[in-house]
């Protein structure tokens, strides 16, 4: 492949690191000045901190800029300009689309985008889809309920931008979606990992369709949950569909900031459009190398209507040690988004990332895709229960062997002991979009 055909934007995707940093600094100065001058919220925040646009000259200066948290966004919401509040930098007439966060961690956050910002969303998605091998001959099926959540709206516009044919599979049910995919010979789709696995299960059981053999989907972009970067979950999805699965992480209030390329060597941060800083959770120091995990602080460098500047995302990430073979100079994250600062929770005094449990369950072929984790308190002690389902008709369905394997692997991966419950296939809840498999039922102080 010619170099120029490998990249959506051959110039920015291969900029030498020092040029990329120069670009980021310049863009940060611009967005900071824009927000300072056009948003009362940001003006207040920066004036109180004693920082003004002329003060940002280096990356050290950026680290002094106050962070923005979700709670601050919620506090101004519902005030003028209604309903966004004064974080807005443009008159309401310039806003062309509304979205909101799903509200799984509290009241939803409202997000305004102008047409210019929506173009920027599409650009970020076009860049990531292109890196995953999407081209103008692809027919992308979107089995997605188009609604107020941003989810795969960006995929739709980004795919159109690069010339793919988009099939909006909005209000169809799962069976109708599968049949339509088959009829149209769709080549790609984008969905949450939970739904990718759920669709394959429905296809096999209700339609006697084996997605790997009877359908033509060969690329799947997943987002919305961690599964795309959990190796055992990714393997299950790839085997079920006979397709390559690529992870993407984005957020309503941030944008489409990271993606896996066709080399599948970790998540690239789109550093031409975003500045990602990793902050040590205890000391607050910025971590620049691959030595340890921290909390992501992110800036969308070109988002204008409702800017996202040094947003404290609570996502736990870690820089990868290597460069990617694809030749992009955008840095890689190791293991994707490892968890969130608010759900990497302490159980029996041990830090637990729910994705580690997922990795163990999905690596045991006799267990179904579903599982549930319950954390409760018995007296003063934490108690953790893992519910799993056995797939019927498997040759090695010996519960005691599976139990021993689970206990062993869970001990290695999470350092904890569990109460294990085995359920019949189909007994645990199924989810259409994002699953809620981790339930912390302890009283919060
Ligand atoms: Zn790459």
XYZ file of C-alpha atoms and ligand atoms in Angstrom:
446
model
C 0.000 0.000 0.000
C 1.301 3.468 -0.833
C 2.149 5.485 2.297
C -0.409 8.116 1.421
C -3.160 5.466 1.224
C -2.372 4.128 4.689
C -3.506 7.268 6.440
C -6.609 9.408 6.411
C -4.435 12.453 7.022
C -0.855 11.458 6.106
C 0.584 14.739 7.396
C -0.737 14.922 10.956
C -0.823 11.168 11.596
C 2.932 10.880 11.030
C 4.159 14.181 12.508
C 7.408 13.759 14.455
C 6.659 13.892 18.219
C 8.208 17.338 18.741
C 6.122 18.805 15.895
C 3.029 17.157 17.326
C 3.766 18.771 20.701
C 4.199 22.151 19.026
C 0.831 21.727 17.326
C -0.830 20.723 20.610
C 0.603 23.702 22.479
C -0.540 26.125 19.793
C -4.007 24.586 19.694
C -4.239 24.622 23.500
C -3.373 28.320 23.571
C -6.113 28.973 21.001
C -8.862 27.019 22.733
C -7.905 28.471 26.133
C -8.126 32.031 24.777
C -11.393 31.278 22.986
C -13.017 29.869 26.136
C -11.628 32.653 28.346
C -13.107 35.268 26.046
C -16.424 33.635 25.118
C -17.626 31.587 28.090
C -18.544 33.113 31.446
C -17.930 29.760 33.142
C -14.359 29.439 31.887
C -13.665 33.134 32.420
C -14.690 32.798 36.079
C -12.702 29.593 36.534
C -9.497 31.033 35.084
C -9.810 34.466 36.681
C -10.234 32.835 40.103
C -7.075 30.810 39.441
C -5.204 33.931 38.344
C -4.451 32.629 34.828
C -5.035 34.450 31.573
C -4.280 33.566 27.945
C -0.806 35.178 27.833
C 0.323 32.922 30.713
C 0.227 29.685 28.690
C 3.649 29.354 27.087
C 4.738 25.779 27.848
C 3.327 22.382 28.826
C 4.271 23.224 32.432
C 1.881 26.196 32.220
C -0.908 23.935 30.922
C -0.580 21.842 34.096
C -1.527 24.905 36.173
C -4.828 25.346 34.313
C -7.708 24.271 36.594
C -9.417 21.003 35.728
C -13.117 20.714 34.963
C -15.220 17.992 36.592
C -18.627 16.632 35.692
C -20.110 18.055 38.898
C -19.161 21.561 37.728
C -20.973 20.962 34.442
C -24.060 19.739 36.251
C -24.042 22.796 38.529
C -24.464 25.256 35.640
C -26.933 23.137 33.701
C -30.519 24.373 33.419
C -29.327 27.975 33.683
C -28.950 30.457 30.808
C -28.345 29.982 27.978
C -30.899 27.239 28.606
C -30.359 24.309 29.031
C -26.558 24.278 28.729
C -25.501 27.054 31.098
C -22.662 29.486 30.614
C -19.959 27.061 29.542
C -21.353 27.732 26.061
C -19.098 29.878 23.854
C -21.511 30.568 21.001
C -25.040 32.010 20.805
C -27.778 29.355 21.028
C -28.635 29.952 17.355
C -25.325 28.343 16.416
C -26.107 25.089 18.231
C -27.280 22.440 15.763
C -27.469 19.242 17.790
C -28.170 18.152 21.356
C -26.824 15.054 23.087
C -26.544 13.966 26.695
C -24.468 11.501 28.657
C -26.146 8.256 29.685
C -26.204 9.297 33.333
C -24.878 6.013 34.713
C -22.786 7.990 37.215
C -25.397 10.616 38.101
C -27.564 13.224 36.418
C -26.899 13.374 32.643
C -24.647 16.110 31.290
C -26.048 18.096 28.355
C -23.813 18.664 25.381
C -24.264 21.277 22.650
C -22.550 21.008 19.281
C -22.471 23.517 16.458
C -22.284 22.400 12.827
C -18.537 23.082 12.913
C -18.181 20.817 15.952
C -20.284 18.134 14.335
C -17.918 18.234 11.339
C -15.102 17.771 13.844
C -16.829 14.692 15.293
C -17.146 13.259 11.791
C -13.488 14.012 11.060
C -12.326 12.192 14.212
C -14.475 9.171 13.318
C -13.391 9.176 9.666
C -9.776 9.119 10.860
C -10.344 6.163 13.190
C -12.438 4.122 10.759
C -9.846 4.653 8.036
C -7.114 3.437 10.422
C -9.206 0.306 11.032
C -9.249 -0.409 7.307
C -12.634 1.053 6.343
C -12.735 2.244 2.739
C -15.350 3.600 0.349
C -16.396 0.102 -0.762
C -17.505 -0.866 2.753
C -21.160 -1.200 3.657
C -21.422 -0.373 7.360
C -24.440 -1.624 9.236
C -25.305 0.346 12.377
C -27.474 -1.793 14.673
C -28.005 1.179 16.937
C -31.050 2.916 18.418
C -30.578 6.469 17.157
C -31.504 8.713 20.074
C -30.259 11.407 22.463
C -27.063 9.511 23.319
C -24.145 10.320 21.032
C -23.027 6.633 20.799
C -22.679 5.703 17.108
C -23.977 8.940 15.586
C -20.346 9.889 14.994
C -19.700 6.550 13.271
C -22.568 7.295 10.896
C -21.260 10.724 9.859
C -17.594 9.690 9.868
C -18.279 6.671 7.642
C -20.259 8.824 5.205
C -17.406 11.303 5.167
C -14.931 8.676 4.025
C -17.356 7.376 1.428
C -18.704 4.182 3.023
C -22.309 3.212 2.493
C -24.142 3.452 5.824
C -27.169 1.313 6.683
C -28.987 2.908 9.646
C -30.466 -0.137 11.403
C -32.279 2.007 13.961
C -35.680 0.717 15.088
C -35.326 -2.865 13.827
C -35.175 -5.626 16.418
C -32.138 -7.904 16.693
C -33.457 -10.632 14.382
C -34.517 -8.136 11.701
C -31.105 -6.468 11.914
C -29.299 -9.759 11.356
C -31.497 -10.660 8.394
C -31.014 -7.217 6.847
C -27.245 -7.504 7.285
C -27.348 -10.849 5.544
C -29.575 -9.654 2.706
C -27.442 -6.558 2.035
C -24.115 -8.401 2.506
C -22.929 -5.727 4.918
C -19.140 -5.799 5.381
C -18.806 -4.004 8.724
C -20.699 -2.946 11.826
C -20.235 -0.881 14.971
C -21.808 -1.743 18.330
C -21.092 -2.285 22.028
C -19.247 -5.547 22.926
C -22.335 -6.694 24.851
C -24.483 -6.307 21.757
C -21.911 -7.840 19.395
C -21.944 -11.017 21.517
C -25.716 -10.850 22.083
C -26.434 -10.586 18.338
C -24.255 -13.609 17.572
C -26.104 -15.596 20.236
C -29.512 -14.580 18.816
C -28.380 -15.377 15.264
C -27.317 -18.896 16.219
C -30.194 -19.785 18.508
C -33.176 -18.096 16.890
C -32.248 -17.914 13.209
C -29.824 -20.833 12.859
C -27.387 -18.370 11.312
C -23.691 -18.696 12.100
C -22.373 -15.127 11.748
C -18.833 -16.346 10.995
C -20.021 -18.479 8.054
C -23.350 -17.089 6.904
C -22.729 -13.348 7.176
C -20.163 -11.103 5.467
C -19.242 -8.786 8.371
C -15.420 -8.729 8.502
C -14.725 -5.558 10.517
C -16.392 -4.602 13.774
C -15.768 -1.391 15.679
C -16.744 -1.608 19.324
C -17.264 1.204 21.819
C -19.158 2.078 24.968
C -17.690 -0.676 27.154
C -14.219 -2.009 27.942
C -14.617 -5.358 26.101
C -12.718 -4.311 22.954
C -9.513 -4.119 24.978
C -10.176 -7.228 27.116
C -8.348 -9.992 25.172
C -10.722 -12.855 26.071
C -13.817 -10.817 25.130
C -12.222 -9.663 21.891
C -11.357 -13.277 20.993
C -14.959 -14.354 21.613
C -16.283 -11.581 19.373
C -13.771 -12.285 16.591
C -14.514 -16.014 16.619
C -18.282 -15.535 16.726
C -18.272 -13.235 13.700
C -15.184 -14.366 11.774
C -14.221 -10.697 11.818
C -11.517 -8.380 13.116
C -12.667 -6.394 16.137
C -11.260 -2.933 16.807
C -11.737 -0.920 19.962
C -12.689 2.738 20.099
C -13.095 4.927 23.174
C -14.908 8.234 23.114
C -17.287 10.232 25.275
C -20.115 12.709 24.771
C -18.414 15.546 26.622
C -14.951 14.810 25.134
C -15.256 13.471 21.581
C -13.865 10.466 19.658
C -10.424 10.599 21.231
C -8.887 7.151 20.781
C -8.905 4.082 18.584
C -7.201 0.851 17.784
C -5.684 0.697 14.287
C -5.646 -2.389 12.053
C -2.436 -3.591 13.785
C -4.402 -4.061 17.039
C -1.494 -3.064 19.255
C -3.317 -0.850 21.755
C -5.399 2.312 21.677
C -3.919 5.245 19.763
C -4.731 8.657 21.185
C -5.652 11.021 18.352
C -3.059 13.554 19.461
C -3.758 15.965 16.621
C -7.255 16.591 18.003
C -6.786 15.850 21.722
C -4.265 16.490 24.454
C -4.178 13.594 26.902
C -2.372 14.040 30.224
C -2.065 11.199 32.743
C -2.120 12.296 36.358
C -0.858 10.286 39.311
C -3.912 9.615 41.488
C -2.094 10.216 44.774
C 0.442 12.940 44.007
C -1.290 14.747 41.127
C 2.020 14.726 39.204
C 1.830 14.230 35.438
C 3.080 10.802 34.305
C 4.870 11.106 30.962
C 6.272 7.585 30.494
C 4.906 4.035 30.459
C 5.936 3.246 34.051
C 2.561 3.539 35.777
C -1.182 4.049 35.617
C -3.001 7.269 36.351
C -6.122 9.295 35.740
C -6.774 10.870 32.363
C -7.074 14.651 32.070
C -8.100 15.483 28.512
C -8.560 18.525 26.293
C -10.471 18.526 23.023
C -8.238 20.939 21.150
C -10.752 22.040 18.507
C -14.179 21.742 20.110
C -15.632 25.236 20.049
C -19.302 25.549 21.130
C -19.018 23.824 24.506
C -15.292 23.295 24.994
C -13.711 20.460 26.947
C -10.525 21.811 28.523
C -8.557 19.758 31.044
C -11.542 17.562 31.775
C -11.029 15.194 34.700
C -12.474 12.087 33.052
C -11.768 9.609 35.909
C -10.638 7.077 33.282
C -7.631 5.034 34.390
C -5.045 4.678 31.615
C -1.361 3.984 31.074
C 1.000 4.889 28.245
C 2.300 1.907 26.270
C 6.042 1.383 25.936
C 6.151 0.888 22.167
C 5.513 2.660 18.916
C 2.964 1.130 16.567
C 4.024 -0.670 13.408
C 1.407 1.271 11.447
C 3.792 4.243 11.418
C 1.423 6.659 13.142
C 3.224 8.776 15.697
C 0.105 9.050 17.906
C 1.005 7.372 21.197
C -0.507 4.066 22.316
C -2.245 3.261 25.579
C -1.543 -0.100 27.147
C -4.653 -2.221 27.757
C -7.119 0.469 26.667
C -9.107 2.209 29.369
C -8.364 0.011 32.364
C -11.273 1.268 34.440
C -12.701 4.366 36.019
C -11.385 5.959 39.172
C -14.882 5.579 40.622
C -15.387 1.898 39.796
C -11.894 0.606 40.394
C -13.112 -0.014 43.817
C -11.620 -1.455 46.946
C -12.935 -4.870 47.974
C -11.450 -6.501 51.084
C -8.833 -3.764 50.927
C -7.706 -4.814 47.419
C -8.070 -2.551 44.355
C -10.319 -4.369 41.925
C -10.834 -3.577 38.235
C -14.029 -5.277 36.981
C -12.360 -5.872 33.578
C -10.020 -8.416 35.236
C -13.037 -10.553 36.173
C -14.351 -10.247 32.613
C -11.008 -11.447 31.254
C -11.151 -14.571 33.456
C -14.800 -15.492 32.774
C -14.556 -15.024 29.020
C -11.374 -17.071 28.764
C -13.233 -20.200 29.937
C -15.043 -21.652 26.910
C -17.632 -23.623 28.927
C -19.064 -20.371 30.354
C -21.537 -18.129 28.506
C -20.841 -14.451 27.726
C -22.908 -13.335 30.717
C -21.779 -12.926 34.290
C -22.622 -10.761 37.289
C -20.534 -9.543 40.205
C -22.132 -8.542 43.508
C -20.202 -6.871 46.288
C -21.970 -6.860 49.647
C -21.053 -6.349 53.268
C -21.418 -9.064 55.888
C -20.871 -7.366 59.216
C -17.595 -5.542 58.799
C -16.387 -7.721 55.965
C -16.750 -7.315 52.223
C -18.174 -10.266 50.405
C -17.913 -10.821 46.678
C -20.110 -13.118 44.619
C -19.602 -14.054 40.982
C -22.529 -15.518 39.058
C -21.799 -17.341 35.816
C -23.754 -19.464 33.319
C -22.820 -22.805 31.817
C -23.292 -23.274 28.091
C -25.409 -26.410 27.609
C -24.060 -29.317 25.558
C -20.365 -28.573 26.055
C -18.134 -31.668 26.207
C -16.316 -30.643 29.419
C -19.203 -29.418 31.538
C -17.762 -30.645 34.789
C -18.685 -27.970 37.324
C -15.947 -28.898 39.769
C -13.217 -28.604 37.130
C -14.569 -25.242 35.979
C -14.932 -24.074 39.579
C -11.303 -24.922 40.306
C -10.146 -23.139 37.141
C -12.184 -20.036 38.005
C -10.958 -19.854 41.599
C -7.382 -20.259 40.459
C -7.514 -17.666 37.664
C -9.477 -15.137 39.738
C -6.924 -15.442 42.527
C -4.083 -14.775 40.074
C -5.763 -11.899 38.205
C -7.562 -10.117 41.070
C -5.995 -11.377 44.283
C -9.414 -12.093 45.786
C -11.570 -15.060 46.790
C -15.178 -15.294 45.545
C -18.442 -17.060 46.257
C -19.219 -18.737 42.952
C -22.741 -19.360 41.707
C -23.411 -21.481 38.634
C -26.659 -20.758 36.826
C -28.519 -22.325 33.954
C -27.965 -20.837 30.528
C -30.307 -17.839 30.100
C -30.812 -17.167 33.839
C -28.745 -13.972 34.076
C -30.038 -10.679 32.633
C -29.344 -9.836 28.980
C -28.572 -6.279 27.881
C -29.157 -4.552 24.554
C -26.593 -1.800 24.767
C -24.360 -1.373 27.811
C -24.372 -4.065 30.443
C -24.480 -3.464 34.181
C -22.630 -6.516 35.436
C -20.801 -5.069 38.431
C -23.038 -4.248 41.380
C -21.605 -2.712 44.514
C -24.332 -3.050 47.148
C -22.280 -1.844 50.106
C -23.507 1.262 51.915
C -21.471 4.235 50.796
C -20.351 6.555 53.565
Zn -1.199 1.787 14.841
